[in-house]
Short mmCIF file of C-alpha atoms and ligand atoms in Angstrom, two decimals:
data_model
loop_
_atom_site.label_atom_id
_atom_site.label_comp_id
_atom_site.label_asym_id
_atom_site.label_seq_id
_atom_site.Cartn_x
_atom_site.Cartn_y
_atom_site.Cartn_z
CA UNK A 931 106.71 152.97 218.05
CA UNK A 932 109.39 151.19 216.03
CA UNK A 933 107.29 148.01 215.84
CA UNK A 934 104.37 150.08 214.61
CA UNK A 935 106.56 151.58 211.86
CA UNK A 936 107.85 148.14 210.92
CA UNK A 937 104.29 146.79 210.63
CA UNK A 938 103.27 149.81 208.60
CA UNK A 939 106.16 149.31 206.16
CA UNK A 940 105.40 145.55 205.73
CA UNK A 941 101.72 146.22 205.04
CA UNK A 942 102.66 148.93 202.54
CA UNK A 943 105.07 146.63 200.70
CA UNK A 944 102.48 143.80 200.57
CA UNK A 945 99.84 146.21 199.22
CA UNK A 946 102.26 147.52 196.62
CA UNK A 947 103.24 144.01 195.50
CA UNK A 948 99.58 142.99 195.37
CA UNK A 949 98.76 146.04 193.27
CA UNK A 950 101.68 145.40 190.99
CA UNK A 951 100.72 141.73 190.44
CA UNK A 952 97.08 142.60 189.85
CA UNK A 953 98.04 145.30 187.33
CA UNK A 954 100.29 142.97 185.42
CA UNK A 955 97.63 140.26 185.30
CA UNK A 956 95.02 142.66 183.99
CA UNK A 957 97.36 144.01 181.29
CA UNK A 958 98.32 140.55 180.10
CA UNK A 959 94.74 139.37 179.98
CA UNK A 960 93.79 142.35 177.81
CA UNK A 961 96.55 141.67 175.27
CA UNK A 962 95.65 138.03 174.73
CA UNK A 963 92.03 138.76 174.14
CA UNK A 964 92.92 141.52 171.66
CA UNK A 965 95.25 139.31 169.61
CA UNK A 966 92.71 136.51 169.54
CA UNK A 967 90.03 138.81 168.16
CA UNK A 968 92.31 140.12 165.43
CA UNK A 969 93.14 136.60 164.45
CA UNK A 970 89.46 135.84 164.00
CA UNK A 971 88.90 139.08 162.08
CA UNK A 972 91.80 138.51 159.64
CA UNK A 973 90.94 134.92 158.76
CA UNK A 974 90.02 134.98 155.04
CA UNK A 975 86.55 133.93 154.10
CA UNK A 976 85.74 130.91 151.97
CA UNK A 977 88.51 128.74 153.38
CA UNK A 978 91.02 129.79 150.70
CA UNK A 979 94.74 129.40 151.06
CA UNK A 980 96.49 132.36 152.75
CA UNK A 981 100.06 132.59 151.57
CA UNK A 982 102.54 133.19 154.29
CA UNK A 983 104.94 135.14 152.06
CA UNK A 984 104.66 137.51 149.05
CA UNK A 985 105.18 136.61 145.37
CA UNK A 986 108.75 137.18 144.26
CA UNK A 987 108.81 139.63 141.40
CA UNK A 988 111.62 140.33 139.03
CA UNK A 989 112.09 142.81 136.25
CA UNK A 990 110.87 141.51 132.91
CA UNK A 991 112.82 141.57 129.73
CA UNK A 992 115.76 139.47 128.80
CA UNK A 993 116.61 137.89 132.15
CA UNK A 994 116.98 134.24 131.47
CA UNK A 995 115.63 131.56 133.69
CA UNK A 996 118.32 129.46 135.27
CA UNK A 997 118.77 126.12 133.63
CA UNK A 998 117.11 123.37 135.54
CA UNK A 999 118.62 119.98 135.72
CA UNK A 1000 115.55 117.88 135.30
CA UNK A 1001 115.63 114.28 136.42
CA UNK A 1002 114.12 113.25 133.09
CA UNK A 1003 117.61 113.72 131.66
CA UNK A 1004 118.62 110.66 133.54
CA UNK A 1005 115.58 108.67 132.69
CA UNK A 1006 115.25 108.25 128.93
CA UNK A 1007 112.48 105.72 129.43
CA UNK A 1008 109.95 108.48 130.30
CA UNK A 1009 110.51 109.97 126.86
CA UNK A 1010 110.43 113.58 128.03
CA UNK A 1011 107.05 113.23 129.73
CA UNK A 1012 106.62 114.11 133.41
CA UNK A 1013 106.62 111.04 135.53
CA UNK A 1014 105.96 110.13 139.13
CA UNK A 1015 108.32 112.09 141.32
CA UNK A 1016 109.08 114.88 138.85
CA UNK A 1017 106.99 117.47 140.65
CA UNK A 1018 108.66 116.61 143.90
CA UNK A 1019 112.03 117.36 142.38
CA UNK A 1020 111.06 120.41 140.35
CA UNK A 1021 108.55 122.80 141.93
CA UNK A 1022 105.74 123.90 139.72
CA UNK A 1023 106.77 127.51 139.64
CA UNK A 1024 110.34 126.81 138.75
CA UNK A 1025 111.52 127.63 135.22
CA UNK A 1026 109.79 125.74 132.42
CA UNK A 1027 111.68 123.06 130.66
CA UNK A 1028 112.64 124.10 127.18
CA UNK A 1029 112.09 122.01 124.04
CA UNK A 1030 115.07 119.81 123.45
CA UNK A 1031 116.19 118.36 120.14
CA UNK A 1032 116.29 114.62 120.44
CA UNK A 1033 118.37 112.73 117.94
CA UNK A 1034 116.31 109.96 116.44
CA UNK A 1035 117.91 106.83 115.11
CA UNK A 1036 118.43 107.19 111.37
CA UNK A 1037 116.26 105.05 109.13
CA UNK A 1038 118.36 102.99 106.77
CA UNK A 1039 118.00 104.39 103.21
CA UNK A 1040 115.79 102.01 101.28
CA UNK A 1041 117.42 100.69 98.14
CA UNK A 1042 114.96 100.92 95.24
CA UNK A 1043 113.69 97.47 94.51
CA UNK A 1044 114.48 96.22 91.04
CA UNK A 1045 111.34 94.64 89.72
CA UNK A 1046 110.62 91.38 88.04
CA UNK A 1047 109.79 91.96 84.39
CA UNK A 1048 107.29 90.04 82.35
CA UNK A 1049 108.78 88.42 79.25
CA UNK A 1050 107.90 90.36 76.11
CA UNK A 1051 107.21 87.38 73.91
CA UNK A 1052 103.56 86.70 73.25
CA UNK A 1053 102.55 89.88 75.03
CA UNK A 1054 100.01 90.89 72.41
CA UNK A 1055 98.13 87.64 73.01
CA UNK A 1056 98.22 88.17 76.75
CA UNK A 1057 97.04 91.75 76.34
CA UNK A 1058 94.42 91.03 73.69
CA UNK A 1059 91.59 91.86 76.10
CA UNK A 1060 92.93 95.43 76.11
CA UNK A 1061 91.84 95.82 72.51
CA UNK A 1062 88.23 95.23 73.44
CA UNK A 1063 87.05 98.63 72.18
CA UNK A 1064 88.53 98.17 68.74
CA UNK A 1065 87.53 94.54 68.79
CA UNK A 1066 83.86 95.39 69.08
CA UNK A 1067 84.15 97.32 65.80
CA UNK A 1068 86.07 94.67 63.89
CA UNK A 1069 84.88 91.54 65.61
CA UNK A 1070 81.26 92.27 66.34
CA UNK A 1071 80.34 94.69 63.57
CA UNK A 1072 82.38 93.42 60.62
CA UNK A 1073 82.01 89.74 61.33
CA UNK A 1074 78.30 90.26 61.93
CA UNK A 1075 77.93 91.85 58.51
CA UNK A 1076 80.21 89.51 56.57
CA UNK A 1077 79.08 86.32 58.28
CA UNK A 1078 75.44 86.94 57.43
CA UNK A 1079 75.84 85.51 53.91
CA UNK A 1080 75.18 87.29 50.60
CA UNK A 1081 75.75 90.99 51.03
CA UNK A 1082 73.71 93.60 49.19
CA UNK A 1083 75.02 97.08 48.39
CA UNK A 1084 73.63 98.52 51.61
CA UNK A 1085 75.51 95.90 53.60
CA UNK A 1086 78.73 96.71 51.73
CA UNK A 1087 78.13 100.36 52.52
CA UNK A 1088 77.84 99.40 56.19
CA UNK A 1089 81.14 97.50 55.98
CA UNK A 1090 82.77 100.59 54.48
CA UNK A 1091 81.33 102.89 57.15
CA UNK A 1092 82.47 100.58 59.90
CA UNK A 1093 86.04 100.60 58.61
CA UNK A 1094 86.02 104.38 58.23
CA UNK A 1095 84.75 104.82 61.76
CA UNK A 1096 87.58 102.64 63.05
CA UNK A 1097 89.99 105.19 61.52
CA UNK A 1098 91.33 103.11 58.64
CA UNK A 1099 91.09 106.07 56.31
CA UNK A 1100 89.44 106.23 52.90
CA UNK A 1101 92.22 104.72 50.79
CA UNK A 1102 92.82 101.72 53.04
CA UNK A 1103 89.07 101.18 53.48
CA UNK A 1104 88.52 101.07 49.71
CA UNK A 1105 91.33 98.58 49.24
CA UNK A 1106 90.03 96.35 52.00
CA UNK A 1107 86.42 96.41 50.77
CA UNK A 1108 87.55 95.58 47.24
CA UNK A 1109 89.66 92.64 48.42
CA UNK A 1110 86.88 91.35 50.63
CA UNK A 1111 84.35 91.43 47.78
CA UNK A 1112 86.70 89.49 45.52
CA UNK A 1113 87.67 86.89 48.07
CA UNK A 1114 84.18 86.27 49.45
CA UNK A 1115 82.73 85.67 45.99
CA UNK A 1116 85.75 83.74 44.66
CA UNK A 1117 85.70 81.37 47.65
CA UNK A 1118 81.89 81.26 47.82
CA UNK A 1119 82.01 81.96 51.54
CA UNK A 1120 78.86 80.85 53.39
CA UNK A 1121 79.65 80.42 57.08
CA UNK A 1122 80.72 83.00 59.68
CA UNK A 1123 83.89 80.96 60.30
CA UNK A 1124 84.87 81.21 56.62
CA UNK A 1125 84.07 84.92 56.63
CA UNK A 1126 86.35 85.36 59.63
CA UNK A 1127 89.16 83.57 57.84
CA UNK A 1128 88.90 85.81 54.80
CA UNK A 1129 88.67 88.96 56.88
CA UNK A 1130 91.71 87.86 58.88
CA UNK A 1131 93.71 87.29 55.72
CA UNK A 1132 92.75 90.57 54.11
CA UNK A 1133 93.43 92.69 57.17
CA UNK A 1134 96.76 91.00 57.90
CA UNK A 1135 97.88 91.54 54.31
CA UNK A 1136 97.05 95.21 54.65
CA UNK A 1137 99.33 95.43 57.64
CA UNK A 1138 102.30 93.76 56.04
CA UNK A 1139 105.27 95.91 55.21
CA UNK A 1140 108.75 95.45 53.86
CA UNK A 1141 110.16 97.36 56.80
CA UNK A 1142 111.93 95.53 59.59
CA UNK A 1143 109.84 95.48 62.79
CA UNK A 1144 112.67 94.69 65.18
CA UNK A 1145 113.68 97.63 67.37
CA UNK A 1146 117.37 98.36 66.79
CA UNK A 1147 118.36 98.51 70.42
CA UNK A 1148 121.21 96.03 70.62
CA UNK A 1149 124.89 96.99 70.62
CA UNK A 1150 127.16 96.58 67.64
CA UNK A 1151 130.88 96.73 66.98
CA UNK A 1152 132.51 99.75 65.35
CA UNK A 1153 136.24 99.58 64.59
CA UNK A 1154 136.59 96.61 66.90
CA UNK A 1155 134.95 98.44 69.78
CA UNK A 1156 131.52 97.77 71.29
CA UNK A 1157 129.13 100.58 70.54
CA UNK A 1158 125.77 100.94 72.29
CA UNK A 1159 122.61 101.12 70.23
CA UNK A 1160 121.25 104.65 70.31
CA UNK A 1161 117.48 105.08 70.28
CA UNK A 1162 115.76 108.45 70.14
CA UNK A 1163 112.15 108.56 71.30
CA UNK A 1164 110.20 111.47 69.82
CA UNK A 1165 106.61 112.63 69.68
CA UNK A 1166 104.12 115.27 70.73
CA UNK A 1167 103.50 116.02 74.43
CA UNK A 1168 101.51 113.44 76.28
CA UNK A 1169 101.60 110.74 73.63
CA UNK A 1170 103.50 108.46 76.00
CA UNK A 1171 107.18 108.99 75.10
CA UNK A 1172 108.54 108.78 78.62
CA UNK A 1173 106.34 105.82 79.48
CA UNK A 1174 107.40 104.05 76.29
CA UNK A 1175 111.09 104.75 76.98
CA UNK A 1176 110.68 103.24 80.45
CA UNK A 1177 108.76 100.22 79.17
CA UNK A 1178 111.36 99.62 76.47
CA UNK A 1179 114.15 99.80 79.04
CA UNK A 1180 112.38 97.05 80.97
CA UNK A 1181 112.15 94.86 77.89
CA UNK A 1182 115.91 95.23 77.36
CA UNK A 1183 116.84 94.68 80.99
CA UNK A 1184 114.70 91.55 81.03
CA UNK A 1185 116.98 90.27 78.31
CA UNK A 1186 120.06 90.99 80.41
CA UNK A 1187 120.98 94.09 78.47
CA UNK A 1188 122.46 97.13 80.18
CA UNK A 1189 120.58 100.36 79.50
CA UNK A 1190 121.26 104.04 80.04
CA UNK A 1191 118.40 106.52 79.85
CA UNK A 1192 118.90 110.09 78.64
CA UNK A 1193 116.37 112.60 79.97
CA UNK A 1194 116.51 115.10 77.13
CA UNK A 1195 112.95 116.23 77.80
CA UNK A 1196 114.10 119.34 79.64
CA UNK A 1197 110.92 121.30 78.93
CA UNK A 1198 108.58 119.46 81.26
CA UNK A 1199 109.70 119.76 84.86
CA UNK A 1200 108.64 116.31 85.99
CA UNK A 1201 109.72 114.39 82.90
CA UNK A 1202 113.27 113.69 84.11
CA UNK A 1203 111.96 112.57 87.52
CA UNK A 1204 109.47 110.32 85.78
CA UNK A 1205 112.24 108.78 83.69
CA UNK A 1206 114.45 108.41 86.75
CA UNK A 1207 111.70 106.43 88.48
CA UNK A 1208 111.49 104.10 85.50
CA UNK A 1209 115.27 103.71 85.55
CA UNK A 1210 115.38 102.93 89.27
CA UNK A 1211 112.78 100.24 88.81
CA UNK A 1212 115.03 98.39 86.40
CA UNK A 1213 118.35 99.41 87.89
CA UNK A 1214 119.41 101.57 84.91
CA UNK A 1215 121.49 104.75 84.99
CA UNK A 1216 119.98 108.12 84.00
CA UNK A 1217 121.75 111.14 82.57
CA UNK A 1218 119.77 114.30 83.09
CA UNK A 1219 120.37 118.02 82.79
CA UNK A 1220 119.03 121.00 84.67
CA UNK A 1221 115.47 122.05 83.91
CA UNK A 1222 115.51 124.13 80.75
CA UNK A 1223 118.95 122.85 79.72
CA UNK A 1224 119.72 122.36 76.04
CA UNK A 1225 118.13 119.00 75.14
CA UNK A 1226 120.85 118.37 72.57
CA UNK A 1227 123.55 118.78 75.24
CA UNK A 1228 121.80 116.32 77.56
CA UNK A 1229 121.35 113.83 74.74
CA UNK A 1230 125.03 114.23 73.83
CA UNK A 1231 126.12 113.65 77.44
CA UNK A 1232 123.89 110.60 77.73
CA UNK A 1233 125.28 108.97 74.61
CA UNK A 1234 128.86 109.85 75.60
CA UNK A 1235 128.34 108.30 79.02
CA UNK A 1236 126.79 105.22 77.44
CA UNK A 1237 129.75 104.82 75.09
CA UNK A 1238 132.25 105.35 77.93
CA UNK A 1239 130.58 102.89 80.28
CA UNK A 1240 129.95 100.33 77.55
CA UNK A 1241 126.21 99.86 78.02
CA UNK A 1242 124.21 97.93 75.45
CA UNK A 1243 121.66 100.64 74.67
CA UNK A 1244 121.13 104.34 75.26
CA UNK A 1245 117.48 105.39 75.10
CA UNK A 1246 116.97 109.14 74.80
CA UNK A 1247 113.60 110.57 75.79
CA UNK A 1248 113.23 113.86 73.91
CA UNK A 1249 111.02 116.83 74.73
CA UNK A 1250 107.37 116.81 73.72
CA UNK A 1251 107.47 119.12 70.80
CA UNK A 1252 104.35 120.56 69.29
CA UNK A 1253 104.57 119.95 65.60
CA UNK A 1254 103.28 123.46 64.95
CA UNK A 1255 106.32 125.05 66.61
CA UNK A 1256 108.87 124.89 63.88
CA UNK A 1257 111.67 126.13 66.13
CA UNK A 1258 111.17 123.27 68.49
CA UNK A 1259 110.94 120.80 65.67
CA UNK A 1260 114.23 122.08 64.29
CA UNK A 1261 115.68 121.46 67.70
CA UNK A 1262 114.81 117.80 67.42
CA UNK A 1263 116.88 117.69 64.25
CA UNK A 1264 119.70 119.34 66.22
CA UNK A 1265 119.45 116.67 68.96
CA UNK A 1266 120.02 114.00 66.35
CA UNK A 1267 122.90 115.85 64.69
CA UNK A 1268 124.65 116.51 67.99
CA UNK A 1269 124.22 112.95 69.21
CA UNK A 1270 125.70 111.67 65.97
CA UNK A 1271 128.99 113.35 66.83
CA UNK A 1272 129.26 110.60 69.43
CA UNK A 1273 127.57 107.63 67.85
CA UNK A 1274 125.20 106.73 65.07
CA UNK A 1275 121.50 106.96 65.92
CA UNK A 1276 120.19 103.49 65.25
CA UNK A 1277 116.51 104.03 65.80
CA UNK A 1278 114.16 107.00 65.86
CA UNK A 1279 110.88 105.89 67.37
CA UNK A 1280 107.94 108.18 66.80
CA UNK A 1281 105.35 107.78 69.53
CA UNK A 1282 101.76 108.40 68.41
CA UNK A 1283 98.67 108.38 70.59
CA UNK A 1284 96.10 106.13 68.89
CA UNK A 1285 93.21 107.95 70.53
CA UNK A 1286 94.00 111.15 68.61
CA UNK A 1287 93.14 109.55 65.27
CA UNK A 1288 93.72 111.75 62.23
CA UNK A 1289 95.52 114.34 64.32
CA UNK A 1290 98.15 111.74 65.09
CA UNK A 1291 98.66 111.23 61.39
CA UNK A 1292 99.25 114.93 60.84
CA UNK A 1293 101.86 114.89 63.58
CA UNK A 1294 103.53 111.90 62.00
CA UNK A 1295 103.87 113.73 58.67
CA UNK A 1296 105.58 116.75 60.25
CA UNK A 1297 107.96 114.66 62.33
CA UNK A 1298 108.89 112.59 59.31
CA UNK A 1299 109.93 115.79 57.53
CA UNK A 1300 112.33 116.83 60.28
CA UNK A 1301 113.84 113.55 61.34
CA UNK A 1302 114.19 110.15 59.72
CA UNK A 1303 111.63 108.14 61.65
CA UNK A 1304 112.55 104.48 61.59
CA UNK A 1305 109.71 103.01 63.62
CA UNK A 1306 106.34 103.88 65.10
CA UNK A 1307 105.05 103.20 68.56
CA UNK A 1308 101.29 103.42 68.73
CA UNK A 1309 100.23 104.00 72.32
CA UNK A 1310 96.90 103.90 74.16
CA UNK A 1311 95.40 101.32 71.83
CA UNK A 1312 93.69 99.99 74.94
CA UNK A 1313 91.60 103.14 75.26
CA UNK A 1314 90.22 103.53 71.76
CA UNK A 1315 87.82 101.98 69.30
CA UNK A 1316 90.02 103.38 66.53
CA UNK A 1317 92.63 100.66 66.33
CA UNK A 1318 92.36 101.08 62.57
CA UNK A 1319 94.86 103.92 62.80
CA UNK A 1320 97.56 101.23 62.72
CA UNK A 1321 96.70 100.51 59.09
CA UNK A 1322 96.86 104.14 58.06
CA UNK A 1323 99.93 105.29 59.84
CA UNK A 1324 102.15 102.64 58.30
CA UNK A 1325 100.95 103.47 54.83
CA UNK A 1326 101.24 107.17 55.42
CA UNK A 1327 104.86 107.12 56.58
CA UNK A 1328 106.06 103.98 54.87
CA UNK A 1329 107.52 103.09 58.26
CA UNK A 1330 106.51 100.00 60.25
CA UNK A 1331 104.65 100.10 63.54
CA UNK A 1332 107.15 98.37 65.81
CA UNK A 1333 105.54 98.56 69.20
CA UNK A 1334 102.08 99.09 70.61
CA UNK A 1335 101.15 100.47 74.03
CA UNK A 1336 98.25 98.62 75.56
CA UNK A 1337 98.03 100.18 79.00
CA UNK A 1338 99.71 102.26 81.65
CA UNK A 1339 101.31 99.29 83.39
CA UNK A 1340 105.10 98.88 83.17
CA UNK A 1341 104.84 95.80 80.97
CA UNK A 1342 101.95 96.96 78.79
CA UNK A 1343 104.10 97.37 75.70
CA UNK A 1344 103.95 94.73 73.01
CA UNK A 1345 105.81 94.08 69.80
CA UNK A 1346 103.57 94.63 66.83
CA UNK A 1347 102.80 91.44 64.95
CA UNK A 1348 100.09 91.85 62.27
CA UNK A 1349 98.65 88.33 62.55
CA UNK A 1350 98.40 88.39 66.36
CA UNK A 1351 97.04 91.93 66.25
CA UNK A 1352 94.27 91.08 63.78
CA UNK A 1353 93.49 87.95 65.79
CA UNK A 1354 93.07 90.08 68.89
CA UNK A 1355 90.88 92.52 66.96
CA UNK A 1356 88.57 89.82 65.67
CA UNK A 1357 88.29 88.12 69.05
N1 GTP B 2859 96.08 103.75 78.58
C1 GTP B 2859 97.34 103.98 78.23
N2 GTP B 2859 97.98 105.06 78.73
C2 GTP B 2859 99.26 105.28 78.36
C3 GTP B 2859 99.93 104.44 77.46
N3 GTP B 2859 101.19 104.96 77.27
C4 GTP B 2859 101.27 106.05 78.05
N4 GTP B 2859 100.12 106.26 78.71
C5 GTP B 2859 99.79 107.35 79.63
O1 GTP B 2859 99.83 108.58 78.94
C6 GTP B 2859 100.20 109.62 79.83
C7 GTP B 2859 101.31 110.45 79.21
O2 GTP B 2859 102.46 109.64 79.14
P1 GTP B 2859 103.94 110.25 79.16
O3 GTP B 2859 104.85 109.11 78.99
O4 GTP B 2859 104.14 111.15 80.31
O5 GTP B 2859 103.89 111.12 77.86
P2 GTP B 2859 105.04 112.02 77.22
O6 GTP B 2859 104.85 111.92 75.77
O7 GTP B 2859 106.35 111.66 77.78
O8 GTP B 2859 104.59 113.42 77.72
P3 GTP B 2859 105.47 114.77 77.82
O9 GTP B 2859 106.59 114.42 78.75
O10 GTP B 2859 104.50 115.73 78.40
O11 GTP B 2859 105.92 115.13 76.48
C8 GTP B 2859 100.58 108.94 81.13
O12 GTP B 2859 99.51 109.04 82.02
C9 GTP B 2859 100.80 107.50 80.74
O13 GTP B 2859 100.55 106.61 81.79
C10 GTP B 2859 99.20 103.31 76.92
O14 GTP B 2859 99.70 102.54 76.11
N5 GTP B 2859 97.93 103.14 77.35
#
């Protein structure tokens, strides 16, 4: 009986163990197959990347990104650009690099180059081509008429018209025609060469004047002390005052004279800058005031500075005054009076634009009433066929033409010499 019970118990235990093992195996098998299916189901379509973690979010607003020490700091040769290895060190989604100020090496300030200046002697000959417009009137027209031999009244009328059109004015034209008639018949002129000689003589004589043509721009001694020459440059806007002042400074510097420029044209904003540029080109000092400052005060300061520093000449560029504005014209008189508290004004150059013809003459008259003009500068003779204005303006003012402007170039200013001028006109 006991052995039967023992056998029964063993069989029961074996069955129980078998059942237990089978149950466990079945349960495990089920779980594996389930998980595998889910894995297949959850796999995203299209082969895209499935992130393993979520995106870190932070509240917006003022939170500042931590400063990143970028390796570029240590590698100046990459010049701030990403280079190989940068991404490895700084992940893409780390804070962006900020713009950094990089100190560039300073460029050495360029000293303004002082230019070489053409000698002034013989300039009118060298610039004679610039008078080509006026030359065609005098050279081609007049010589054509006079060189043709005996002139009838119609031909003399043509000579007269030609001179009038060249802006010689009625009085000067009459005098010239009369002289030409006399000389041509007295000398029994037959050839064009003889006609040219007579014309040259008559025109040159018309240009002669008792006035001194030298520009008074050299220093002198007062009470044993060197005093700079003081030159005022006056004229209507745009006639070429500033340009002439600059050109004249070059002429002086080329002769080893020291020059100071006074920018008393305080009306036109760019005038002082323009003068400063001229000064820098020749290495001269400039005295300038604020825009709109009293021109007389600037002129005074310039002359004072010139006296104190012992320069050879002070050239004062005055404002472009319209001759119709009497107040402004009076101011020019004031500039002169104020300057003369410092030093005598040696030269008042009136700049006239030759292309304005008769209008230029009207300006000259008004200026001469306000200020004692001592010399005339006739500019832009290169751009006009009316070179004859030279003849009129001298007669009108009784003041010599001292300088002529024959172009915009820095050395296109020539001393006025009647013989050379007429030569250039006749070609
Ligand atoms: N062709 C030619 N142009 C000239 C001559 N002189 C001056 N100019 C030109 O004329 C213009 C006026 O010259 P500026 O010197 O500025 O005249 P400004 O009288 O000082 O003028 P404001 O300062 O306005 O009163 C510039 O373009 C010069 O280059 C000359 O002889 N020939």
